[in-house]
Amino acid sequence: MELSSFDFLKQQDLPAGALYMVATPIGNLGDITLRALHVLNSVDGIACEDTRHSAPLLQHFGIHKKCVALHEHNEMTGAQTIIERLTQNERWAYISDAGTPGVSDPGARLVNAVQKAGFRIIPIPGASAVSSAISASGSVMLPSEGRFQFLGFWPNKAKERGTLIQDIRNNSKTSIFFESPHQIRDTLITLSKVLEPERQVLIGRELTKKFEQLVTLTAATIPEWLEKTESLRGEFIVLVAGRQANADEAPEHSALLLWANALSPYLGSKEIAAVLAQVLGLSKKEAYQVALDAKDQNGQQ
């Protein structure tokens, strides 16, 4: 069926002089959206993280457009080229090698430059490894509050890794990061050593592809899983559940009131509760009660 028969694709205009950030499949070509195809067929040109990587995708869907390379080594000069085209009232799209552009790949600086030049940015949503992994992680990995921190790609430098490991170990939010097949074994072994034995870890490999694998382990069982796993090829995404504070580790009420009192001149009760919940790992109910207690205390003074 021709795309032109889908009238709903016309629900949003395609203004000229705009940059379209178009999400592409992270593996399975079936995950391309109808809107992405509509936009890519409608623009005047496409900037690609790697034109060689994007060529098979565009050819598969019969998209024949002028393509230019825009990667981490030429992002700023490439951005100026795009801006010149937008000045001529053209429509341009940007696509990364896979997934939603601007997330742990080139594109963010392009967006900044285009916005600064006064042109519109239009996101075309689609596949994302992060949201895909979260949707399959369950409530143990991601509690009902839904709080998580995305850390991008695991760093190569030892000092940066050490800082990140401590953050993951102590943070009450679920941590999510990408890892390459060359480093995944060492990274997982490190996590198994520094995390509490019962801490939950989800490992996703080759999401949406033929050899997709999703497994949830405890930190203590990671070495055993690695021994039984024949292949560690492909791209990985790792989720580490947030640290659960023990009852005897919870800050005393008086200490919590000090936090709330320090914030009270600047924030309302709801905002104070949000800060306490995020920083100290309290539940929303506990944090809000502390904020109310601080308000009552101040009212009596």
mmCIF file of C-alpha atoms in Angstrom:
data_model
loop_
_atom_site.group_PDB
_atom_site.id
_atom_site.type_symbol
_atom_site.label_atom_id
_atom_site.label_comp_id
_atom_site.label_asym_id
_atom_site.label_seq_id
_atom_site.Cartn_x
_atom_site.Cartn_y
_atom_site.Cartn_z
ATOM 1 C CA MET A 1 0.000 0.000 0.000
ATOM 2 C CA GLU A 2 1.316 3.433 -0.956
ATOM 3 C CA LEU A 3 2.211 5.847 1.834
ATOM 4 C CA SER A 4 0.007 8.434 0.137
ATOM 5 C CA SER A 5 -3.039 6.371 1.130
ATOM 6 C CA PHE A 6 -2.356 6.982 4.824
ATOM 7 C CA ASP A 7 -4.096 10.320 5.302
ATOM 8 C CA PHE A 8 -3.195 10.430 8.997
ATOM 9 C CA LEU A 9 0.403 11.143 8.005
ATOM 10 C CA LYS A 10 -0.795 14.606 7.019
ATOM 11 C CA GLN A 11 -2.045 15.392 10.540
ATOM 12 C CA GLN A 12 1.157 17.344 11.116
ATOM 13 C CA ASP A 13 2.588 19.753 8.579
ATOM 14 C CA LEU A 14 6.093 19.405 7.194
ATOM 15 C CA PRO A 15 7.286 23.002 7.403
ATOM 16 C CA ALA A 16 10.177 24.092 5.213
ATOM 17 C CA GLY A 17 13.325 25.479 6.760
ATOM 18 C CA ALA A 18 13.263 22.820 9.496
ATOM 19 C CA LEU A 19 15.487 19.972 10.663
ATOM 20 C CA TYR A 20 13.794 16.619 11.262
ATOM 21 C CA MET A 21 15.450 14.316 13.809
ATOM 22 C CA VAL A 22 14.285 10.916 12.540
ATOM 23 C CA ALA A 23 14.526 7.722 14.599
ATOM 24 C CA THR A 24 15.505 4.609 12.643
ATOM 25 C CA PRO A 25 15.416 0.887 13.564
ATOM 26 C CA ILE A 26 17.932 -0.416 16.087
ATOM 27 C CA GLY A 27 18.115 -3.729 14.237
ATOM 28 C CA ASN A 28 14.808 -4.943 12.852
ATOM 29 C CA LEU A 29 13.860 -2.963 9.732
ATOM 30 C CA GLY A 30 10.206 -3.616 10.569
ATOM 31 C CA ASP A 31 10.486 -1.066 13.362
ATOM 32 C CA ILE A 32 10.686 1.871 10.955
ATOM 33 C CA THR A 33 7.598 4.035 11.406
ATOM 34 C CA LEU A 34 5.274 5.140 8.619
ATOM 35 C CA ARG A 35 5.878 8.729 9.670
ATOM 36 C CA ALA A 36 9.653 8.287 9.426
ATOM 37 C CA LEU A 37 9.287 6.978 5.880
ATOM 38 C CA HIS A 38 6.949 9.846 5.017
ATOM 39 C CA VAL A 39 9.419 12.429 6.309
ATOM 40 C CA LEU A 40 12.483 10.838 4.699
ATOM 41 C CA ASN A 41 10.637 10.771 1.369
ATOM 42 C CA SER A 42 9.607 14.418 1.762
ATOM 43 C CA VAL A 43 12.831 16.158 2.775
ATOM 44 C CA ASP A 44 15.331 17.731 0.408
ATOM 45 C CA GLY A 45 18.313 15.951 1.938
ATOM 46 C CA ILE A 46 19.443 13.636 4.725
ATOM 47 C CA ALA A 47 22.413 14.047 7.036
ATOM 48 C CA CYS A 48 23.704 10.672 8.240
ATOM 49 C CA GLU A 49 26.036 9.648 11.033
ATOM 50 C CA ASP A 50 27.558 7.261 8.476
ATOM 51 C CA THR A 51 26.298 7.375 4.899
ATOM 52 C CA ARG A 52 27.656 3.873 4.241
ATOM 53 C CA HIS A 53 25.680 2.486 7.174
ATOM 54 C CA SER A 54 22.472 4.334 6.262
ATOM 55 C CA ALA A 55 22.587 3.545 2.536
ATOM 56 C CA PRO A 56 21.155 -0.024 2.840
ATOM 57 C CA LEU A 57 18.265 1.247 4.992
ATOM 58 C CA LEU A 58 17.361 4.001 2.550
ATOM 59 C CA GLN A 59 17.743 1.716 -0.465
ATOM 60 C CA HIS A 60 15.561 -0.950 1.164
ATOM 61 C CA PHE A 61 12.679 1.498 1.411
ATOM 62 C CA GLY A 62 13.305 3.105 -1.971
ATOM 63 C CA ILE A 63 14.390 6.462 -0.583
ATOM 64 C CA HIS A 64 16.676 8.342 -2.962
ATOM 65 C CA LYS A 65 17.816 11.621 -1.478
ATOM 66 C CA LYS A 66 20.978 13.675 -1.332
ATOM 67 C CA CYS A 67 22.940 12.384 1.701
ATOM 68 C CA VAL A 68 25.805 14.038 3.539
ATOM 69 C CA ALA A 69 27.945 12.610 6.331
ATOM 70 C CA LEU A 70 27.665 14.295 9.716
ATOM 71 C CA HIS A 71 29.625 12.517 12.442
ATOM 72 C CA GLU A 72 31.537 13.385 15.598
ATOM 73 C CA HIS A 73 34.602 14.560 13.648
ATOM 74 C CA ASN A 74 32.796 17.038 11.387
ATOM 75 C CA GLU A 75 29.642 17.797 13.332
ATOM 76 C CA MET A 76 30.114 21.561 13.589
ATOM 77 C CA THR A 77 31.221 22.112 9.996
ATOM 78 C CA GLY A 78 28.469 19.770 8.834
ATOM 79 C CA ALA A 79 25.961 21.730 10.906
ATOM 80 C CA GLN A 80 26.863 24.886 8.998
ATOM 81 C CA THR A 81 26.170 23.088 5.724
ATOM 82 C CA ILE A 82 22.733 22.081 6.984
ATOM 83 C CA ILE A 83 22.012 25.609 8.214
ATOM 84 C CA GLU A 84 22.881 27.015 4.774
ATOM 85 C CA ARG A 85 20.357 24.593 3.249
ATOM 86 C CA LEU A 86 17.693 25.566 5.769
ATOM 87 C CA THR A 87 18.347 29.213 4.918
ATOM 88 C CA GLN A 88 17.267 28.317 1.391
ATOM 89 C CA ASN A 89 13.943 27.090 2.844
ATOM 90 C CA GLU A 90 14.795 23.414 2.408
ATOM 91 C CA ARG A 91 13.751 20.536 4.661
ATOM 92 C CA TRP A 92 16.517 18.317 6.028
ATOM 93 C CA ALA A 93 16.537 15.177 8.145
ATOM 94 C CA TYR A 94 19.200 13.735 10.398
ATOM 95 C CA ILE A 95 19.519 10.007 11.115
ATOM 96 C CA SER A 96 22.059 8.172 13.261
ATOM 97 C CA ASP A 97 23.328 4.658 12.623
ATOM 98 C CA ALA A 98 20.484 3.245 14.706
ATOM 99 C CA GLY A 99 17.734 4.396 17.032
ATOM 100 C CA THR A 100 16.780 7.888 18.121
ATOM 101 C CA PRO A 101 19.416 10.428 17.014
ATOM 102 C CA GLY A 102 21.165 12.675 19.492
ATOM 103 C CA VAL A 103 21.236 9.975 22.203
ATOM 104 C CA SER A 104 24.860 8.865 22.755
ATOM 105 C CA ASP A 105 25.707 9.660 19.142
ATOM 106 C CA PRO A 106 26.310 12.779 17.038
ATOM 107 C CA GLY A 107 23.326 15.056 16.611
ATOM 108 C CA ALA A 108 23.097 17.022 19.844
ATOM 109 C CA ARG A 109 25.552 19.704 18.712
ATOM 110 C CA LEU A 110 23.792 19.834 15.336
ATOM 111 C CA VAL A 111 20.517 20.538 17.123
ATOM 112 C CA ASN A 112 22.141 23.273 19.211
ATOM 113 C CA ALA A 113 23.611 24.969 16.159
ATOM 114 C CA VAL A 114 20.369 24.812 14.170
ATOM 115 C CA GLN A 115 18.346 26.148 17.104
ATOM 116 C CA LYS A 116 20.842 28.954 17.658
ATOM 117 C CA ALA A 117 20.509 29.872 13.972
ATOM 118 C CA GLY A 118 16.780 30.284 14.516
ATOM 119 C CA PHE A 119 15.449 27.211 12.722
ATOM 120 C CA ARG A 120 12.894 24.716 13.954
ATOM 121 C CA ILE A 121 13.736 21.196 15.191
ATOM 122 C CA ILE A 122 11.045 18.542 14.688
ATOM 123 C CA PRO A 123 11.469 15.125 16.396
ATOM 124 C CA ILE A 124 10.197 12.019 14.606
ATOM 125 C CA PRO A 125 10.080 9.356 17.366
ATOM 126 C CA GLY A 126 10.692 5.660 16.937
ATOM 127 C CA ALA A 127 12.904 2.815 18.106
ATOM 128 C CA SER A 128 15.003 3.249 21.250
ATOM 129 C CA ALA A 129 17.128 0.614 22.980
ATOM 130 C CA VAL A 130 16.632 2.371 26.320
ATOM 131 C CA SER A 131 12.833 2.386 26.290
ATOM 132 C CA SER A 132 12.764 -1.125 24.810
ATOM 133 C CA ALA A 133 14.900 -2.535 27.625
ATOM 134 C CA ILE A 134 12.914 -0.653 30.275
ATOM 135 C CA SER A 135 9.620 -2.027 28.962
ATOM 136 C CA ALA A 136 10.900 -5.585 29.443
ATOM 137 C CA SER A 137 12.605 -5.030 32.803
ATOM 138 C CA GLY A 138 9.665 -5.349 35.196
ATOM 139 C CA SER A 139 8.838 -3.674 38.496
ATOM 140 C CA VAL A 140 11.761 -5.229 40.404
ATOM 141 C CA MET A 141 14.237 -3.585 38.065
ATOM 142 C CA LEU A 142 12.292 -0.324 37.717
ATOM 143 C CA PRO A 143 9.921 0.424 40.633
ATOM 144 C CA SER A 144 6.599 2.186 40.186
ATOM 145 C CA GLU A 145 8.232 5.608 40.535
ATOM 146 C CA GLY A 146 9.879 4.930 37.176
ATOM 147 C CA ARG A 147 13.058 6.815 38.025
ATOM 148 C CA PHE A 148 16.244 5.947 36.168
ATOM 149 C CA GLN A 149 19.471 7.531 34.994
ATOM 150 C CA PHE A 150 20.842 6.959 31.494
ATOM 151 C CA LEU A 151 24.640 6.951 31.434
ATOM 152 C CA GLY A 152 25.305 6.545 27.724
ATOM 153 C CA PHE A 153 28.261 4.368 26.747
ATOM 154 C CA TRP A 154 30.439 2.870 29.470
ATOM 155 C CA PRO A 155 33.646 4.986 29.623
ATOM 156 C CA ASN A 156 37.034 3.634 28.573
ATOM 157 C CA LYS A 157 39.123 5.584 31.100
ATOM 158 C CA ALA A 158 39.701 3.863 34.444
ATOM 159 C CA LYS A 159 39.096 7.010 36.514
ATOM 160 C CA GLU A 160 35.762 7.702 34.813
ATOM 161 C CA ARG A 161 34.734 4.071 35.243
ATOM 162 C CA GLY A 162 35.553 4.189 38.942
ATOM 163 C CA THR A 163 33.433 7.296 39.464
ATOM 164 C CA LEU A 164 30.541 5.779 37.520
ATOM 165 C CA ILE A 165 30.701 2.494 39.421
ATOM 166 C CA GLN A 166 30.421 4.308 42.742
ATOM 167 C CA ASP A 167 27.473 6.277 41.435
ATOM 168 C CA ILE A 168 25.689 3.116 40.296
ATOM 169 C CA ARG A 169 26.497 1.348 43.556
ATOM 170 C CA ASN A 170 25.073 4.108 45.753
ATOM 171 C CA ASN A 171 22.278 5.504 43.597
ATOM 172 C CA SER A 172 18.659 4.706 44.439
ATOM 173 C CA LYS A 173 17.653 5.079 40.772
ATOM 174 C CA THR A 174 18.017 2.329 38.173
ATOM 175 C CA SER A 175 21.148 2.924 36.062
ATOM 176 C CA ILE A 176 21.178 2.207 32.324
ATOM 177 C CA PHE A 177 24.176 2.176 30.012
ATOM 178 C CA PHE A 178 25.446 0.820 26.682
ATOM 179 C CA GLU A 179 28.483 -1.435 26.382
ATOM 180 C CA SER A 180 30.495 -2.872 23.493
ATOM 181 C CA PRO A 181 31.090 -6.611 23.001
ATOM 182 C CA HIS A 182 34.818 -6.060 23.572
ATOM 183 C CA GLN A 183 34.377 -4.798 27.134
ATOM 184 C CA ILE A 184 31.126 -6.373 28.299
ATOM 185 C CA ARG A 185 32.754 -9.317 30.095
ATOM 186 C CA ASP A 186 35.129 -7.151 32.155
ATOM 187 C CA THR A 187 32.360 -4.667 32.925
ATOM 188 C CA LEU A 188 29.972 -7.352 34.151
ATOM 189 C CA ILE A 189 32.670 -8.991 36.268
ATOM 190 C CA THR A 190 33.398 -5.610 37.850
ATOM 191 C CA LEU A 191 29.705 -5.118 38.651
ATOM 192 C CA SER A 192 29.514 -8.589 40.199
ATOM 193 C CA LYS A 193 32.358 -7.645 42.560
ATOM 194 C CA VAL A 194 31.233 -4.170 43.646
ATOM 195 C CA LEU A 195 27.461 -4.581 43.898
ATOM 196 C CA GLU A 196 25.555 -6.263 46.691
ATOM 197 C CA PRO A 197 25.088 -9.970 45.798
ATOM 198 C CA GLU A 198 21.294 -9.609 45.534
ATOM 199 C CA ARG A 199 21.310 -6.468 43.335
ATOM 200 C CA GLN A 200 19.319 -7.060 40.122
ATOM 201 C CA VAL A 201 21.053 -6.650 36.756
ATOM 202 C CA LEU A 202 19.349 -6.907 33.363
ATOM 203 C CA ILE A 203 21.531 -7.641 30.324
ATOM 204 C CA GLY A 204 20.119 -6.976 26.872
ATOM 205 C CA ARG A 205 21.946 -8.098 23.743
ATOM 206 C CA GLU A 206 21.125 -7.456 20.084
ATOM 207 C CA LEU A 207 17.679 -6.009 20.843
ATOM 208 C CA THR A 208 15.137 -6.514 18.008
ATOM 209 C CA LYS A 209 17.637 -8.647 16.048
ATOM 210 C CA LYS A 210 17.723 -12.371 15.273
ATOM 211 C CA PHE A 211 19.843 -13.312 18.283
ATOM 212 C CA GLU A 212 18.122 -10.996 20.769
ATOM 213 C CA GLN A 213 18.693 -11.915 24.387
ATOM 214 C CA LEU A 214 17.290 -10.462 27.605
ATOM 215 C CA VAL A 215 18.293 -11.949 30.939
ATOM 216 C CA THR A 216 17.813 -10.746 34.507
ATOM 217 C CA LEU A 217 20.410 -11.856 37.050
ATOM 218 C CA THR A 218 21.630 -10.969 40.495
ATOM 219 C CA ALA A 219 25.125 -9.552 40.775
ATOM 220 C CA ALA A 220 26.223 -12.783 42.485
ATOM 221 C CA THR A 221 25.148 -14.976 39.546
ATOM 222 C CA ILE A 222 26.824 -12.921 36.800
ATOM 223 C CA PRO A 223 30.079 -14.995 36.735
ATOM 224 C CA GLU A 224 28.095 -18.231 36.424
ATOM 225 C CA TRP A 225 26.061 -16.788 33.549
ATOM 226 C CA LEU A 226 29.220 -15.650 31.759
ATOM 227 C CA GLU A 227 30.699 -19.149 32.020
ATOM 228 C CA LYS A 228 27.616 -20.656 30.376
ATOM 229 C CA THR A 229 27.283 -17.990 27.664
ATOM 230 C CA GLU A 230 28.897 -19.043 24.399
ATOM 231 C CA SER A 231 28.777 -15.702 22.598
ATOM 232 C CA LEU A 232 29.131 -12.105 23.731
ATOM 233 C CA ARG A 233 28.877 -10.618 20.262
ATOM 234 C CA GLY A 234 26.646 -7.694 19.428
ATOM 235 C CA GLU A 235 25.628 -4.483 21.151
ATOM 236 C CA PHE A 236 24.688 -4.564 24.824
ATOM 237 C CA ILE A 237 22.499 -2.515 27.097
ATOM 238 C CA VAL A 238 22.721 -3.044 30.857
ATOM 239 C CA LEU A 239 20.245 -2.065 33.580
ATOM 240 C CA VAL A 240 21.305 -2.074 37.237
ATOM 241 C CA ALA A 241 18.554 -1.773 39.823
ATOM 242 C CA GLY A 242 18.862 1.083 42.286
ATOM 243 C CA ARG A 243 20.224 0.580 45.765
ATOM 244 C CA GLN A 244 17.592 -0.249 48.345
ATOM 245 C CA ALA A 245 18.299 1.385 51.698
ATOM 246 C CA ASN A 246 17.971 -0.878 54.723
ATOM 247 C CA ALA A 247 15.738 0.216 57.527
ATOM 248 C CA ASP A 248 18.692 0.878 59.800
ATOM 249 C CA GLU A 249 20.313 3.022 57.106
ATOM 250 C CA ALA A 250 17.406 5.447 56.786
ATOM 251 C CA PRO A 251 18.288 8.963 57.932
ATOM 252 C CA GLU A 252 16.795 9.955 61.276
ATOM 253 C CA HIS A 253 13.743 12.173 61.159
ATOM 254 C CA SER A 254 15.624 15.072 62.703
ATOM 255 C CA ALA A 255 18.240 14.915 59.942
ATOM 256 C CA LEU A 256 15.518 14.852 57.298
ATOM 257 C CA LEU A 257 13.928 17.922 58.854
ATOM 258 C CA LEU A 258 17.242 19.753 58.531
ATOM 259 C CA TRP A 259 17.178 19.034 54.793
ATOM 260 C CA ALA A 260 13.583 20.186 54.484
ATOM 261 C CA ASN A 261 14.177 23.344 56.525
ATOM 262 C CA ALA A 262 17.172 24.260 54.389
ATOM 263 C CA LEU A 263 15.042 23.984 51.236
ATOM 264 C CA SER A 264 11.891 25.626 52.603
ATOM 265 C CA PRO A 265 12.869 29.259 51.796
ATOM 266 C CA TYR A 266 13.154 28.340 48.119
ATOM 267 C CA LEU A 267 10.666 25.516 47.467
ATOM 268 C CA GLY A 268 7.112 24.482 48.312
ATOM 269 C CA SER A 269 6.234 21.241 50.101
ATOM 270 C CA LYS A 270 5.780 19.220 46.898
ATOM 271 C CA GLU A 271 9.088 20.403 45.473
ATOM 272 C CA ILE A 272 10.893 19.684 48.758
ATOM 273 C CA ALA A 273 9.410 16.186 48.796
ATOM 274 C CA ALA A 274 10.606 15.601 45.228
ATOM 275 C CA VAL A 275 14.165 16.615 46.154
ATOM 276 C CA LEU A 276 14.218 14.422 49.274
ATOM 277 C CA ALA A 277 12.887 11.450 47.328
ATOM 278 C CA GLN A 278 15.477 11.824 44.579
ATOM 279 C CA VAL A 279 18.528 12.597 46.700
ATOM 280 C CA LEU A 280 17.874 10.437 49.769
ATOM 281 C CA GLY A 281 15.917 7.607 48.196
ATOM 282 C CA LEU A 282 12.776 8.147 50.284
ATOM 283 C CA SER A 283 9.380 7.083 49.045
ATOM 284 C CA LYS A 284 7.122 9.874 47.810
ATOM 285 C CA LYS A 285 4.863 9.406 50.833
ATOM 286 C CA GLU A 286 7.746 9.568 53.336
ATOM 287 C CA ALA A 287 9.316 12.564 51.639
ATOM 288 C CA TYR A 288 6.059 14.526 51.550
ATOM 289 C CA GLN A 289 5.411 13.819 55.235
ATOM 290 C CA VAL A 290 8.838 15.214 56.125
ATOM 291 C CA ALA A 291 8.067 18.338 54.094
ATOM 292 C CA LEU A 292 4.760 18.794 55.930
ATOM 293 C CA ASP A 293 6.419 18.227 59.333
ATOM 294 C CA ALA A 294 8.981 20.894 58.508
ATOM 295 C CA LYS A 295 6.207 23.291 57.512
ATOM 296 C CA ASP A 296 4.384 22.663 60.791
ATOM 297 C CA GLN A 297 7.607 23.111 62.744
ATOM 298 C CA ASN A 298 8.315 26.434 61.078
ATOM 299 C CA GLY A 299 4.763 27.577 61.663
ATOM 300 C CA GLN A 300 5.134 27.020 65.392
ATOM 301 C CA GLN A 301 8.333 29.027 65.647
#
